[in-house]
Coordinates of C-alpha atoms in Angstrom, one line a residue:
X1 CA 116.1 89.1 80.7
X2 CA 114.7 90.9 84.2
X3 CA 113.4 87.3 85.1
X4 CA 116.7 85.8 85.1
X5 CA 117.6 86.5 88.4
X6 CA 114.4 85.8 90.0
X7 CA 114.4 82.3 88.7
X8 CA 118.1 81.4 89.6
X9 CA 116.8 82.6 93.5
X10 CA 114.1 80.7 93.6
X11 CA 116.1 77.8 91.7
X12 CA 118.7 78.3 94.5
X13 CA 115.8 78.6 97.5
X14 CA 114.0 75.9 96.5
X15 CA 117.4 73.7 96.5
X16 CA 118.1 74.4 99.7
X17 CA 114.6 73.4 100.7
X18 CA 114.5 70.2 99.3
X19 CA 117.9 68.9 100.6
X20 CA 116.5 70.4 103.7
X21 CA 113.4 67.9 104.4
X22 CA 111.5 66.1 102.0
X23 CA 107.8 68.5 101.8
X24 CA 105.8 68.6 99.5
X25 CA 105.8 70.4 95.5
X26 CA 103.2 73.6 95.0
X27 CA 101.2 74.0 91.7
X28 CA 98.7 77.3 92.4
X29 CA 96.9 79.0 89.3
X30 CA 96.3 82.7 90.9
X31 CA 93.9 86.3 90.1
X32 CA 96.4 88.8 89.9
X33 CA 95.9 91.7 91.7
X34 CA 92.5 91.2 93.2
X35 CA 91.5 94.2 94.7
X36 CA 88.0 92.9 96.9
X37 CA 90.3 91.5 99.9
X38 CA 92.7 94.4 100.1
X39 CA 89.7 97.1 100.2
X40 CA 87.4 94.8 102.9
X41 CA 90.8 94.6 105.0
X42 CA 92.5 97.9 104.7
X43 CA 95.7 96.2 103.0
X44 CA 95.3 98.5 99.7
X45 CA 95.6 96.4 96.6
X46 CA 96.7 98.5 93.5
X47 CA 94.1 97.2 90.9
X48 CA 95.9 97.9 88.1
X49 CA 97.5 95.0 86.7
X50 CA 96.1 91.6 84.8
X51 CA 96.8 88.7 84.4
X52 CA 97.1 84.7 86.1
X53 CA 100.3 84.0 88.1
X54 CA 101.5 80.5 88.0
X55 CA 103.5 79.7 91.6
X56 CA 105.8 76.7 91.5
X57 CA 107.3 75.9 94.9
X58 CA 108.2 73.8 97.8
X59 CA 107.3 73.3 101.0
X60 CA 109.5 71.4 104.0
X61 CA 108.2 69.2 106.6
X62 CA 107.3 71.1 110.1
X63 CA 110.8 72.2 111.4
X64 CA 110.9 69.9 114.7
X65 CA 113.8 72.0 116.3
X66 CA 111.9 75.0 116.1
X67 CA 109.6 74.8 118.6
X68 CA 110.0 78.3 119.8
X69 CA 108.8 79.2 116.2
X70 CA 105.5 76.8 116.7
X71 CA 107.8 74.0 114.4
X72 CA 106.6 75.9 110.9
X73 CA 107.2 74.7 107.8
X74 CA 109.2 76.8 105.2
X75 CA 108.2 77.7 101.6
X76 CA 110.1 78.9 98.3
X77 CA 107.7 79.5 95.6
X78 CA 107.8 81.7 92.3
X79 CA 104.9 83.2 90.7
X80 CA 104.9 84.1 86.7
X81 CA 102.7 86.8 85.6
X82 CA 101.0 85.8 82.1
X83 CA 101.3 89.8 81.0
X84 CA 104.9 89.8 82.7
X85 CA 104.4 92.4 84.2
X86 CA 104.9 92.0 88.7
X87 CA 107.0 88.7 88.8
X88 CA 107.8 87.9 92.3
X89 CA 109.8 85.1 94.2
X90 CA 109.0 84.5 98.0
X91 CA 110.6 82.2 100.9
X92 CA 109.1 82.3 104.5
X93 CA 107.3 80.4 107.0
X94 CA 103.5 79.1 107.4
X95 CA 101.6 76.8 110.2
X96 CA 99.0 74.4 109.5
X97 CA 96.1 74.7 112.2
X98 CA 94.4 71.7 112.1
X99 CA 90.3 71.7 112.5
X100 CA 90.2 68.5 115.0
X101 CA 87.4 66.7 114.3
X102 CA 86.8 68.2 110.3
X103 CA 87.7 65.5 108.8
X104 CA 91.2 66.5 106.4
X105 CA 90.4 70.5 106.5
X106 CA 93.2 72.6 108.1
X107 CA 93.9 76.6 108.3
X108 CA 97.8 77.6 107.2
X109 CA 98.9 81.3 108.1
X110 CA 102.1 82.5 106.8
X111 CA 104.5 85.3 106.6
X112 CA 107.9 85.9 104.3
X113 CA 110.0 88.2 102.4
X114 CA 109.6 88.8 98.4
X115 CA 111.8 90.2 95.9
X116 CA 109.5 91.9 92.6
X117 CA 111.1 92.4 89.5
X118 CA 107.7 95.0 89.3
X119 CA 108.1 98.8 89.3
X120 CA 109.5 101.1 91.7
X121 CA 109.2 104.8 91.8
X122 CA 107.1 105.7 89.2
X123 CA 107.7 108.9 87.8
X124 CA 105.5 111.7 88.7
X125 CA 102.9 112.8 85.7
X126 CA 102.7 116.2 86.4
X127 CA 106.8 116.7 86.5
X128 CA 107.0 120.6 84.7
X129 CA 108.4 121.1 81.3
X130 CA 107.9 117.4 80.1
X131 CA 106.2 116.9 76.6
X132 CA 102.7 115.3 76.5
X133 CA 104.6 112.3 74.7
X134 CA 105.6 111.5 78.3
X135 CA 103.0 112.5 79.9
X136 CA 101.3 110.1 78.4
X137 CA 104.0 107.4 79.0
X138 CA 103.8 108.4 82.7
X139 CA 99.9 108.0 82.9
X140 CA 100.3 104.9 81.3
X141 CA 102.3 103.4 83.9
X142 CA 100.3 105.1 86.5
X143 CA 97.0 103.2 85.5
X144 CA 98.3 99.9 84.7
X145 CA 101.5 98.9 86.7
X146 CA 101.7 98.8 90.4
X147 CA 104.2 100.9 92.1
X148 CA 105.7 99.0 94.8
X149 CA 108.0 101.5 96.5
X150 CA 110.9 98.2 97.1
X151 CA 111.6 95.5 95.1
X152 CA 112.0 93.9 98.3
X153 CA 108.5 93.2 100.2
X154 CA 106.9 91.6 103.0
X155 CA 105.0 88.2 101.9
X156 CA 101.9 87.5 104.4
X157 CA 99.2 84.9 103.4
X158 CA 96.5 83.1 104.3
X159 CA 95.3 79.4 103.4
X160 CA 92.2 77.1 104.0
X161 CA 93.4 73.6 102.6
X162 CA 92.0 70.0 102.3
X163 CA 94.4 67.1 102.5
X164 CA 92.7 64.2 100.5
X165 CA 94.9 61.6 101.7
X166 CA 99.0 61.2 102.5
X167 CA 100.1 62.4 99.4
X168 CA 97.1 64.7 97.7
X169 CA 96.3 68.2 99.5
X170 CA 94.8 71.3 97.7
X171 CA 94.6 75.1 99.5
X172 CA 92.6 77.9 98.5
X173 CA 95.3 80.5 99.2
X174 CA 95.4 84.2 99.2
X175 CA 99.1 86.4 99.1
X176 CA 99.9 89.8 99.6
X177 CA 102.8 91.8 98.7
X178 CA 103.8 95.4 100.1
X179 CA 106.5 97.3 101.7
X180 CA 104.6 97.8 105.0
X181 CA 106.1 101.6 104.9
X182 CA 109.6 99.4 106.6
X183 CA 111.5 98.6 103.0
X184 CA 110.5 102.1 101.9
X185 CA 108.5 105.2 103.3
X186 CA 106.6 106.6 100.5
X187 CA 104.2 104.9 97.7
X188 CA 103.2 101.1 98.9
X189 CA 100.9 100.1 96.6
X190 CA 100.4 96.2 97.1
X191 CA 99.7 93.0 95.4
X192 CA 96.9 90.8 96.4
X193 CA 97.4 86.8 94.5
X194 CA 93.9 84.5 95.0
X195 CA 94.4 81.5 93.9
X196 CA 94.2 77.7 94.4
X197 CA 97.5 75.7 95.2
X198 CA 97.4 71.4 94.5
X199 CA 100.1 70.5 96.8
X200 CA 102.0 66.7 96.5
X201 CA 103.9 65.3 99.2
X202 CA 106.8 63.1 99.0

């Protein structure tokens, strides 16, 4: 099964981030591919596949010893398409930016790596001497998968969260996957994930 290995990574990731610090668990119901936030920002969400991802994850403490990195905290999370189609897992960093005097409401930037099991390199529909049978097989996949270029992606996203008290937090979240024309030059058709996240800490 293609998920396989995405679910021993993030199995292994998130491991390695719980003996790490203790965190907090991530339970986020996401839009997949939204297409409104890529077109207002210039990102270029594909718009072509459907479906709700479920992320499961963790997230560390803030990394003391970092202080040259802002003392982050680091997250492994993987998302489940319900049409299994664009699977993803993702590890990285993100910084909560309290709002002083708001009462529990924080802002959390972030930035990681991804790995897709989505496609890559789509063939071309107008190829010559190809029967209309896969033509229309190509056109298929043209309108309704994404074509990510890599299986291997940048990871930015964006959060406004509200910590109810120690333990209860919840985040409306937005992710975005693409190559950012680095993994590969070519096609970099992205993902955009909007969501909310219900975080626990331990």
């Amino acid at each position: 099964m293609k998920f396989a290995l995405l679910a021993a990574v993030a199995g292994a990731a998130l491991a390695c981030a719980t003996a790490a610090s203790a965190g907090e668990l991530i339970v986020g119901a996401y839009k997949h591919d939204v297409t409104f936030i890529g077109e207002a920002v210039g990102l270029g969400a594909a718009g072509r596949e459907d479906g709700v991802d479920l992320h499961l994850g963790y997230r560390t403490d803030r990394l003391e010893n970092l202080t040259w990195l802002g003392k982050p905290q680091v997250h492994a999370f993987v998302s489940l398409n319900s049409e299994n189609t664009s699977n993803f897992v993702a590890a990285g960093f993100s910084w909560p930016i309290d709002f002083g005097d708001k009462g529990g409401f924080y802002f959390r930037p972030g930035m990681g790596l991804a790995y897709t099991d989505g496609e890559t390199g789509l063939p071309p529909v107008n190829e010559p001497g190809i029967s209309q049978a896969e033509i229309d097989r190509r056109l298929k996949l043209y309108n309704t998968r994404i074509d990510f270029g890599s299986k291997v992606l940048f990871q930015p996203e964006l959060a406004l969260g509200y910590r109810f008290n120690d333990r209860w937090a919840t985040e409306l979240s937005y992710v975005h996957l693409s190559n950012g024309q680095i993994f590969h030059q070519g096609k970099n058709q992205g993902l955009d994930d909007l969501g909310v996240r219900l975080l626990y800490a331990f």
